[in-house]
mmCIF file of C-alpha atoms (C1' of nucleotides) in Angstrom:
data_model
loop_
_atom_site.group_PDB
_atom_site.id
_atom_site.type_symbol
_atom_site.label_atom_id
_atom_site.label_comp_id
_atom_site.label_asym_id
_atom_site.label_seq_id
_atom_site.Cartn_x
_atom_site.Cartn_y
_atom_site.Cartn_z
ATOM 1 C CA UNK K 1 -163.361 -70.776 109.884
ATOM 2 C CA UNK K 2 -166.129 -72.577 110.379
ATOM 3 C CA UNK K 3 -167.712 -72.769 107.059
ATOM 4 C CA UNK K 4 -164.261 -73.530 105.324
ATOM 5 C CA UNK K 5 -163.005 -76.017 107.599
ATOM 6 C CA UNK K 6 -161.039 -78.199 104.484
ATOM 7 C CA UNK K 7 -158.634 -75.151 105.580
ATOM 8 C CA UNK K 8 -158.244 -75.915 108.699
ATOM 9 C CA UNK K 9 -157.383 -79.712 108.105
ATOM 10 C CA UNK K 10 -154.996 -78.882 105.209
ATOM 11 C CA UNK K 11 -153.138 -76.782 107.607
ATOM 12 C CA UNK K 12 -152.454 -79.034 110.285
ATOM 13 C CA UNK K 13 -151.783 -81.959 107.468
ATOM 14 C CA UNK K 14 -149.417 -79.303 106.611
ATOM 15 C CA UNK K 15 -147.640 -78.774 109.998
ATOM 16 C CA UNK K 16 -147.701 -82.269 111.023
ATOM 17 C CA UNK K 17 -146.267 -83.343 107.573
ATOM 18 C CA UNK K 18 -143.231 -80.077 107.920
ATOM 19 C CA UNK K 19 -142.507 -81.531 111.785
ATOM 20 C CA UNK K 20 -142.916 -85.365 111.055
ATOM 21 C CA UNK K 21 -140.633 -84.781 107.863
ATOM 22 C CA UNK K 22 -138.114 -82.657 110.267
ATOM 23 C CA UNK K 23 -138.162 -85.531 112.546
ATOM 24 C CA UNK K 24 -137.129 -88.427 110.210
ATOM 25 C CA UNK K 25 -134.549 -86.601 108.928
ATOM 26 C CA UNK K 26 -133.125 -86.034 111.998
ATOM 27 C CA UNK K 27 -132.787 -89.681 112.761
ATOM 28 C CA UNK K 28 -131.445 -90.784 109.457
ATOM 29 C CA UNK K 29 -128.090 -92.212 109.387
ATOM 30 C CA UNK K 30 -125.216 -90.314 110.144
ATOM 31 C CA UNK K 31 -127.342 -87.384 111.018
ATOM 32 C CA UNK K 32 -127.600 -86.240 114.795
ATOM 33 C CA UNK K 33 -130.456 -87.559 117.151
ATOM 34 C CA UNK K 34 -131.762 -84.921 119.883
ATOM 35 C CA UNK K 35 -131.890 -87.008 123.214
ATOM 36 C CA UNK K 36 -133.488 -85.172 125.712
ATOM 37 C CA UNK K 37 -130.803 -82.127 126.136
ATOM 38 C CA UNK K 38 -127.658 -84.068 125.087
ATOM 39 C CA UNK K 39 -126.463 -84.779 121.468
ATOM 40 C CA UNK K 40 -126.068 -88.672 120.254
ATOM 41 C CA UNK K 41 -123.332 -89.609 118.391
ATOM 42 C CA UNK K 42 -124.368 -91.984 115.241
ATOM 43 C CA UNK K 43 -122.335 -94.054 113.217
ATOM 44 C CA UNK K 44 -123.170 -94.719 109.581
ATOM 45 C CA UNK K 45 -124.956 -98.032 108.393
ATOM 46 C CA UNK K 46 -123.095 -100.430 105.866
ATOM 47 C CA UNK K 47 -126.730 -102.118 105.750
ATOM 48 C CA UNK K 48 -129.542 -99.755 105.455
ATOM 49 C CA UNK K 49 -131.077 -100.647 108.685
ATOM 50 C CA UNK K 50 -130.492 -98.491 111.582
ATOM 51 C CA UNK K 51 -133.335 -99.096 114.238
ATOM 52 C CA UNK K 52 -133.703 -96.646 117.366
ATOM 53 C CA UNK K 53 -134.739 -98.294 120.616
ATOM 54 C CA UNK K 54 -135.549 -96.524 123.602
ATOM 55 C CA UNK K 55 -132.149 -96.762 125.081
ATOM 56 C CA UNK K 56 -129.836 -97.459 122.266
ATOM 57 C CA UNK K 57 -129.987 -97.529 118.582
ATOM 58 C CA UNK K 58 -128.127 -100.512 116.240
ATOM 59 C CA UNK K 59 -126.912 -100.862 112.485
ATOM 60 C CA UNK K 60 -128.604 -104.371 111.594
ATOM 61 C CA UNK K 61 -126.486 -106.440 109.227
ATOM 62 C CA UNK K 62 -128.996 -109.471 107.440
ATOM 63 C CA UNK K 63 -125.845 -111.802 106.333
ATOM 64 C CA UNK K 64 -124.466 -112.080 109.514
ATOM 65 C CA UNK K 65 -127.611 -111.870 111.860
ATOM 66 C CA UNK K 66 -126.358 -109.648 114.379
ATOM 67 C CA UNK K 67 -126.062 -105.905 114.738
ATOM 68 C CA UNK K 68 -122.706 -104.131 112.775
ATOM 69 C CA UNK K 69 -122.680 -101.581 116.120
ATOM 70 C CA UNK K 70 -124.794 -100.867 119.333
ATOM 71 C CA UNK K 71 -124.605 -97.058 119.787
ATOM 72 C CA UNK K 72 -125.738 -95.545 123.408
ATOM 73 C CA UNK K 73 -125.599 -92.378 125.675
ATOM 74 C CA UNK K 74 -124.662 -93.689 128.976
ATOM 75 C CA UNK K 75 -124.728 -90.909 131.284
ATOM 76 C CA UNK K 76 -123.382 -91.102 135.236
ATOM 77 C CA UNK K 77 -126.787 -90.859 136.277
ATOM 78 C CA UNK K 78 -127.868 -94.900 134.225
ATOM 79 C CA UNK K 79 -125.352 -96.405 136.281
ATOM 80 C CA UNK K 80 -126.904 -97.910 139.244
ATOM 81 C CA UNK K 81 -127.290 -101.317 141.135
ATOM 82 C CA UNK K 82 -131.036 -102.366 140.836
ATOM 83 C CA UNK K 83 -131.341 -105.792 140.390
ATOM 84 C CA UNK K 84 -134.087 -107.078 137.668
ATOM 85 C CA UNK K 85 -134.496 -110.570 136.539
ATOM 86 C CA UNK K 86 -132.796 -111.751 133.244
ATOM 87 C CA UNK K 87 -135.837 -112.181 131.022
ATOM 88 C CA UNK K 88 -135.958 -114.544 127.709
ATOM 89 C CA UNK K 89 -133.936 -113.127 124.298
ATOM 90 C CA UNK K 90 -136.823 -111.812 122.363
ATOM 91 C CA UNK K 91 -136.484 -111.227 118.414
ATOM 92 C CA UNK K 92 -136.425 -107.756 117.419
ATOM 93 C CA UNK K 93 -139.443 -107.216 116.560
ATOM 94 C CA UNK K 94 -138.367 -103.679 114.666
ATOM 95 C CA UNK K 95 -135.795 -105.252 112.371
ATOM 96 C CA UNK K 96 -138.221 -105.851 108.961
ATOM 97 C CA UNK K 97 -135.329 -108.595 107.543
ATOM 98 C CA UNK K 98 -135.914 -110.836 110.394
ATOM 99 C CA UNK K 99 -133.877 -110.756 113.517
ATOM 100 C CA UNK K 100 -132.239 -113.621 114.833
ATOM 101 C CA UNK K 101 -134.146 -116.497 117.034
ATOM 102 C CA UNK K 102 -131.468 -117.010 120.532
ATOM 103 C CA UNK K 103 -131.988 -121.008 119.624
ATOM 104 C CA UNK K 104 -129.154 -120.090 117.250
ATOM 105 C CA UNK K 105 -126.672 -119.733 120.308
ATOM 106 C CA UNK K 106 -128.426 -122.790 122.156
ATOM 107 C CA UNK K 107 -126.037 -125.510 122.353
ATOM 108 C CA UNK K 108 -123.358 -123.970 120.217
ATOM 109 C CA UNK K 109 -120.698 -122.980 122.735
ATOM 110 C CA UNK K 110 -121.011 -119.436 122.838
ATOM 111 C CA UNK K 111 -122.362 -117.233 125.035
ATOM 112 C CA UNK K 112 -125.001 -114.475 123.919
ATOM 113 C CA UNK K 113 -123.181 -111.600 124.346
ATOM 114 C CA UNK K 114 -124.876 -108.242 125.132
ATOM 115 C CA UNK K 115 -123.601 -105.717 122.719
ATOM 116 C CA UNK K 116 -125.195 -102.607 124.848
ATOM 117 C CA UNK K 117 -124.519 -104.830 128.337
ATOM 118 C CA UNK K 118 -127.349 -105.098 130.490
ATOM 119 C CA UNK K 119 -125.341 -103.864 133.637
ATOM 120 C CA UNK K 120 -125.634 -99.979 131.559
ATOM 121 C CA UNK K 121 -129.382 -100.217 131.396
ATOM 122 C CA UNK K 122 -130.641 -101.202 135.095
ATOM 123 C CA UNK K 123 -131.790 -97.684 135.933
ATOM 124 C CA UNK K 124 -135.227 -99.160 134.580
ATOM 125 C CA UNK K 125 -136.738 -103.099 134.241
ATOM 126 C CA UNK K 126 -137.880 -101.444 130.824
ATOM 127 C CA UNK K 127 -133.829 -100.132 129.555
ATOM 128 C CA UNK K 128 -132.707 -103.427 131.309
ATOM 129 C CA UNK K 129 -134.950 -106.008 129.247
ATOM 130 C CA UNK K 130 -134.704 -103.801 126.069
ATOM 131 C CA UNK K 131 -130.937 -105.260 126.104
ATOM 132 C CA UNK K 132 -132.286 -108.485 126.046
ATOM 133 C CA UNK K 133 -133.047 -108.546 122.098
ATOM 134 C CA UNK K 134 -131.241 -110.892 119.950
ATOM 135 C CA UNK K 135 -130.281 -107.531 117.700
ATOM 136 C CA UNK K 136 -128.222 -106.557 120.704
ATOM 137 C CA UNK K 137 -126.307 -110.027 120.729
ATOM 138 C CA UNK K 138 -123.406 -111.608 119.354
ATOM 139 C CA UNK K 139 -121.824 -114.998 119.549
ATOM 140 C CA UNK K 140 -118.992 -114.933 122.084
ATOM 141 C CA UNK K 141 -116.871 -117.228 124.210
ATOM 142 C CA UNK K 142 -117.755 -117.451 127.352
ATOM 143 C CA UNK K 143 -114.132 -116.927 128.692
ATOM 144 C CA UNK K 144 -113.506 -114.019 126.418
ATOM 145 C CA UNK K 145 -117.182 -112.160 127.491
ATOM 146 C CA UNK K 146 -116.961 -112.851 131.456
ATOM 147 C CA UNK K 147 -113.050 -112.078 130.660
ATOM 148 C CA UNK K 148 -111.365 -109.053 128.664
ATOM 149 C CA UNK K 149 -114.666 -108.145 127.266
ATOM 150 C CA UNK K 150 -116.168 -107.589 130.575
ATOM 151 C CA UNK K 151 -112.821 -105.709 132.116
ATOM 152 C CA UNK K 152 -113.275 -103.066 129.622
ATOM 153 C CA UNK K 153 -117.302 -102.962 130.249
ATOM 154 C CA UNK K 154 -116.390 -102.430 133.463
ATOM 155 C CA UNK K 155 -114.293 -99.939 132.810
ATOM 156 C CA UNK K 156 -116.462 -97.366 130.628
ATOM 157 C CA UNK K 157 -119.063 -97.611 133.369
ATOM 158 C CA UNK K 158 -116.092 -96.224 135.494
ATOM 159 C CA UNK K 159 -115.188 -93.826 133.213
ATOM 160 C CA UNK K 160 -119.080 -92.988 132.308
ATOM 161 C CA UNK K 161 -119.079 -92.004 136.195
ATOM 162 C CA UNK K 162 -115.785 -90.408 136.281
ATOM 163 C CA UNK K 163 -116.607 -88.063 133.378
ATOM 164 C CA UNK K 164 -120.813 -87.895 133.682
ATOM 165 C CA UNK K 165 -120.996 -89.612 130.767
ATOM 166 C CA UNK K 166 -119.684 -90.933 127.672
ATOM 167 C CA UNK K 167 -121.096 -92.318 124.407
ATOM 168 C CA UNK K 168 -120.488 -95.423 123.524
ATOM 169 C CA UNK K 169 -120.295 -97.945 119.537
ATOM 170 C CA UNK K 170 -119.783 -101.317 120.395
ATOM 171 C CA UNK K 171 -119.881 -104.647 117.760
ATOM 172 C CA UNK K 172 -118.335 -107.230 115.991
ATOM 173 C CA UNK K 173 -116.128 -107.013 113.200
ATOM 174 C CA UNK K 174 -118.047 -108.060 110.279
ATOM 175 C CA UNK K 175 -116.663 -109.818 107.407
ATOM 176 C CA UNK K 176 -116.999 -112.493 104.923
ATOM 177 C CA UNK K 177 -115.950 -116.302 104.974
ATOM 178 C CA UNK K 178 -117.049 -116.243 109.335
ATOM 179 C CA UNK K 179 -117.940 -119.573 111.399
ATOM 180 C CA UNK K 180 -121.417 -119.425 111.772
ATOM 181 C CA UNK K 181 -123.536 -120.924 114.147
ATOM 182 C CA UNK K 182 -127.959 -121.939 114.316
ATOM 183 C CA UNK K 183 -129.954 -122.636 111.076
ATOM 184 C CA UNK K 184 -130.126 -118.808 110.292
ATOM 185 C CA UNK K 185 -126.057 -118.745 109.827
ATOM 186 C CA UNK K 186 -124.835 -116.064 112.870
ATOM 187 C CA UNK K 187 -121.847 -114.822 112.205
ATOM 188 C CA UNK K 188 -118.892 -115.346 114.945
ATOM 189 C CA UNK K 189 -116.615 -112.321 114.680
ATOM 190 C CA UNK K 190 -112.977 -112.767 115.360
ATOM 191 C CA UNK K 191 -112.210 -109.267 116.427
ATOM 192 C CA UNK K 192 -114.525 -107.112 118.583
ATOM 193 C CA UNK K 193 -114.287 -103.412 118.550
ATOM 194 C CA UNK K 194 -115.751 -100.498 121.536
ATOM 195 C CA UNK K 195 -115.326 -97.070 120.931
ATOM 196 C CA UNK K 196 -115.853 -94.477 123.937
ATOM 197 C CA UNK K 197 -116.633 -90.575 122.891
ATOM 198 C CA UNK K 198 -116.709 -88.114 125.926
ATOM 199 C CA UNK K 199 -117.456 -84.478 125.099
ATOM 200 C CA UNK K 200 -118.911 -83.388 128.978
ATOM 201 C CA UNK K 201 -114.966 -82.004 129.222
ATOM 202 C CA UNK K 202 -115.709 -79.196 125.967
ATOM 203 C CA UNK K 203 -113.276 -80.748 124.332
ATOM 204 C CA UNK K 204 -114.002 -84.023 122.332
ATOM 205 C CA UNK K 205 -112.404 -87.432 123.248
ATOM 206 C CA UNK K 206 -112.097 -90.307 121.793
ATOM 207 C CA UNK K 207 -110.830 -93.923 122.628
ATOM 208 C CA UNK K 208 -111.115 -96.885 120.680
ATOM 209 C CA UNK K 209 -110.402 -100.880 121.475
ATOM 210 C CA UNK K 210 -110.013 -103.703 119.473
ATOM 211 C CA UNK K 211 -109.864 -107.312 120.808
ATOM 212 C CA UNK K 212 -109.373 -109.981 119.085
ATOM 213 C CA UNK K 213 -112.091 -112.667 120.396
ATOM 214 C CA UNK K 214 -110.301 -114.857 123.025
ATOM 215 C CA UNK K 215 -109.757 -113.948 126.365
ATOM 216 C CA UNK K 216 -107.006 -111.753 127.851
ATOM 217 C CA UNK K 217 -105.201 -111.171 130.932
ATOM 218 C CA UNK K 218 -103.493 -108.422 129.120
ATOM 219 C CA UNK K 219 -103.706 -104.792 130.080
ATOM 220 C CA UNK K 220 -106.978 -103.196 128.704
ATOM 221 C CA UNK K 221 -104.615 -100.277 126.896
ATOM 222 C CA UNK K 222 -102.800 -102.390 124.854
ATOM 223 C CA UNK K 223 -105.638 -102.654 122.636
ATOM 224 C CA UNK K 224 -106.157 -99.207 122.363
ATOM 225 C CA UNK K 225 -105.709 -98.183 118.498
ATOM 226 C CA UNK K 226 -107.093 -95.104 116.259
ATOM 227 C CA UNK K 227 -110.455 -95.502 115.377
ATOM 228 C CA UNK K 228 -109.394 -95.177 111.883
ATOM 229 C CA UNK K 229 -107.948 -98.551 112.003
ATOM 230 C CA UNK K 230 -111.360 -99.893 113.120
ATOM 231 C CA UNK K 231 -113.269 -98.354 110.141
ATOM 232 C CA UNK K 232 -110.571 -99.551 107.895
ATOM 233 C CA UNK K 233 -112.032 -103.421 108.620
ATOM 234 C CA UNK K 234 -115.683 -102.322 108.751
ATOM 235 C CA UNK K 235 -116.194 -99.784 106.629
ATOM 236 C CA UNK K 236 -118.262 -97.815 109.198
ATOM 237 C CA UNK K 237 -118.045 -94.388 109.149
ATOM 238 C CA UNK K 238 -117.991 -93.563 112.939
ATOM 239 C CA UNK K 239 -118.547 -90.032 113.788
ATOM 240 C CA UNK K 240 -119.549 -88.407 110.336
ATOM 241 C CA UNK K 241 -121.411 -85.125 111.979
ATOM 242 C CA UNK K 242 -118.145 -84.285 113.753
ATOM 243 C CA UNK K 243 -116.257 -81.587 112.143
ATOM 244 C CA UNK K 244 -113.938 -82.837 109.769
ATOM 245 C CA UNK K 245 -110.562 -81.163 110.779
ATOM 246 C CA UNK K 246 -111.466 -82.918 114.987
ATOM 247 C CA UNK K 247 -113.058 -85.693 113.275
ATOM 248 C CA UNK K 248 -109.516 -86.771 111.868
ATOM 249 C CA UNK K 249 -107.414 -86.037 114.488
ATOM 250 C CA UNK K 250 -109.071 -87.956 116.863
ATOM 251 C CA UNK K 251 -109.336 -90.882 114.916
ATOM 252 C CA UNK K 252 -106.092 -90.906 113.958
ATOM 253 C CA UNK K 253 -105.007 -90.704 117.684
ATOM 254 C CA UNK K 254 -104.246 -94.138 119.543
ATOM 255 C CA UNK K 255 -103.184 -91.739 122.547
ATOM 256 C CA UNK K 256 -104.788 -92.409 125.737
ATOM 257 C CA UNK K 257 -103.398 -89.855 128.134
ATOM 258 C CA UNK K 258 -106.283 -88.176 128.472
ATOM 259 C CA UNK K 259 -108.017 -91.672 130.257
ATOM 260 C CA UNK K 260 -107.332 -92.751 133.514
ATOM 261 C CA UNK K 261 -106.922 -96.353 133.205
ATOM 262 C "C1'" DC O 1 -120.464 -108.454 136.811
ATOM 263 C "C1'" DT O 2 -120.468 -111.916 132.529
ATOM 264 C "C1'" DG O 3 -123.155 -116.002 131.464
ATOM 265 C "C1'" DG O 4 -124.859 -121.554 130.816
ATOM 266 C "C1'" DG O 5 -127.393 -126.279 131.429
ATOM 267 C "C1'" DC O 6 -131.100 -128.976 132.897
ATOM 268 C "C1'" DA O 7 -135.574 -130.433 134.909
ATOM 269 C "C1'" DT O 8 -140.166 -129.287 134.974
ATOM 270 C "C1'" DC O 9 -144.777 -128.113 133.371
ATOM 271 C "C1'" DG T 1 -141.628 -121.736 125.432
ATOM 272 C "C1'" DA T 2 -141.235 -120.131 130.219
ATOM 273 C "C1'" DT T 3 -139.565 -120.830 134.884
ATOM 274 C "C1'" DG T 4 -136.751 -122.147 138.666
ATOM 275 C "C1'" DC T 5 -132.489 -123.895 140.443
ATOM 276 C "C1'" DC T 6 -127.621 -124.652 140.554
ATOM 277 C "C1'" DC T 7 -123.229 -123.770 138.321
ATOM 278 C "C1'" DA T 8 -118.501 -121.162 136.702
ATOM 279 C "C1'" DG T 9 -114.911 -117.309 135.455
#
DNA sequence: CTGGGCATC
DNA sequence: GATGCCCAG
């Protein structure tokens, strides 16, 4: 071995190369991502740019400066009442077109709202600031975000304790000809959509929400709809890796007997 | 919980 | 730009 050692190297160039290719295509698109012992639930990307932070991954869209969806695991165990300071919006410094600056919300009248809410990440100061990146943001009235839009936040941390977990897609609906607001043009949505997948019962469920952006004192199920309606305006493919046949009932399904509201 | 504005350095 | 303080739904 040791007079051929060019052996040697080629082989573990070899291995690493077989496990690092194994490992990027496990986090492409659509395809599954191993998180510790459970499975995460990706969405396809409209965009091309699907970043994976420590505690959530996001579909970046360039023309409207904000993320298409959040996606996140948020397991019993995350939720929990440590209190961290709010730190400053930071660009994402992993999306390569240029994240938002937060001066873009300064002075325009909406709030920054968190996409993956800080209140699901505050089992760590490190998941709590990684919220705080202005790929994980969207312009929203302030009476719609500390409204409606919190009511059902609150609720899928209840039901993320009721059921040890549940996955969550969260964004803006996307589309052309929106108000904008900053010198980089973000996009204000006029709908907003949250999607909750829980599969700790060994059978899949699924529950979807869309809100149009203004606040509500309406009931948080009579926004419920199939998620099929909600890739219908966005074009996002939600659960791909499901199995087809499950895949389209559930999304079908606007039912929500099997939630406890 | 969800956030903002303003003064200060 | 970063920090602290006071504010509202």
């Amino acid at each position: 071995m040791r007079k051929k050692p060019i052996y040697s190297i080629i082989a573990v160039v070899l291995v690493v190369g077989i496990y690092s290719y194994d490992y990027f295509l496990n986090v492409k698109e659509g395809e599954v991502v191993k998180e510790n012992t459970k499975t995460f639930y990706l969405p396809t990307s409209t965009t091309n740019q699907v970043i994976h932070h420590e505690n959530y991954s996001l579909s970046y869209s360039e023309p409207h400066e904000q993320a298409e969806w959040v996606a996140y695991e948020l397991k019993a165990s995350h939720i929990q009442y440590k209190n961290h300071k709010r730190p400053y919006f930071e660009i994402d410094p992993a999306v390569k077109t240029g994240a938002a600056h937060w001066r873009n919300y300064k002075n325009s009248g909406y709030d920054r709202g968190h996409l993956c809410p800080a209140g699901d990440r505050r089992f760590s100061k490190e998941a709590h600031d990684e919220t705080f990146l202005t790929s994980n943001i969207s312009p929203q009235e302030h009476e719609f975000n500390a409204g409606v839009w919190n009511r059902l936040e609150q609720k899928v941390r209840y039901w993320a304790k009721r059921n040890d977990g549940v996955f969550v897609v969260t964004g803006g609906v996307l589309q052309d000809g929106l108000e904008s607001i900053g010198e980089e043009g973000v996009s204000v949505p006029k709908q907003f959509y949250k999607i909750i997948l829980d599969d700790s019962g060994g059978e899949i469920k699924m529950l979807a929400f869309l809100l149009d952006h203004k606040d509500s004192n309406e009931s948080l199920y009579k926004f419920v709809v199939p998620v099929d309606s909600i890739e219908a305006i966005t074009g996002i493919d939600f659960f791909p890796e499901l199995d087809d046949a499950i895949e389209n009932k559930l999304e079908a399904s606007s039912s929500f007997k099997n939630w406890k509201f």
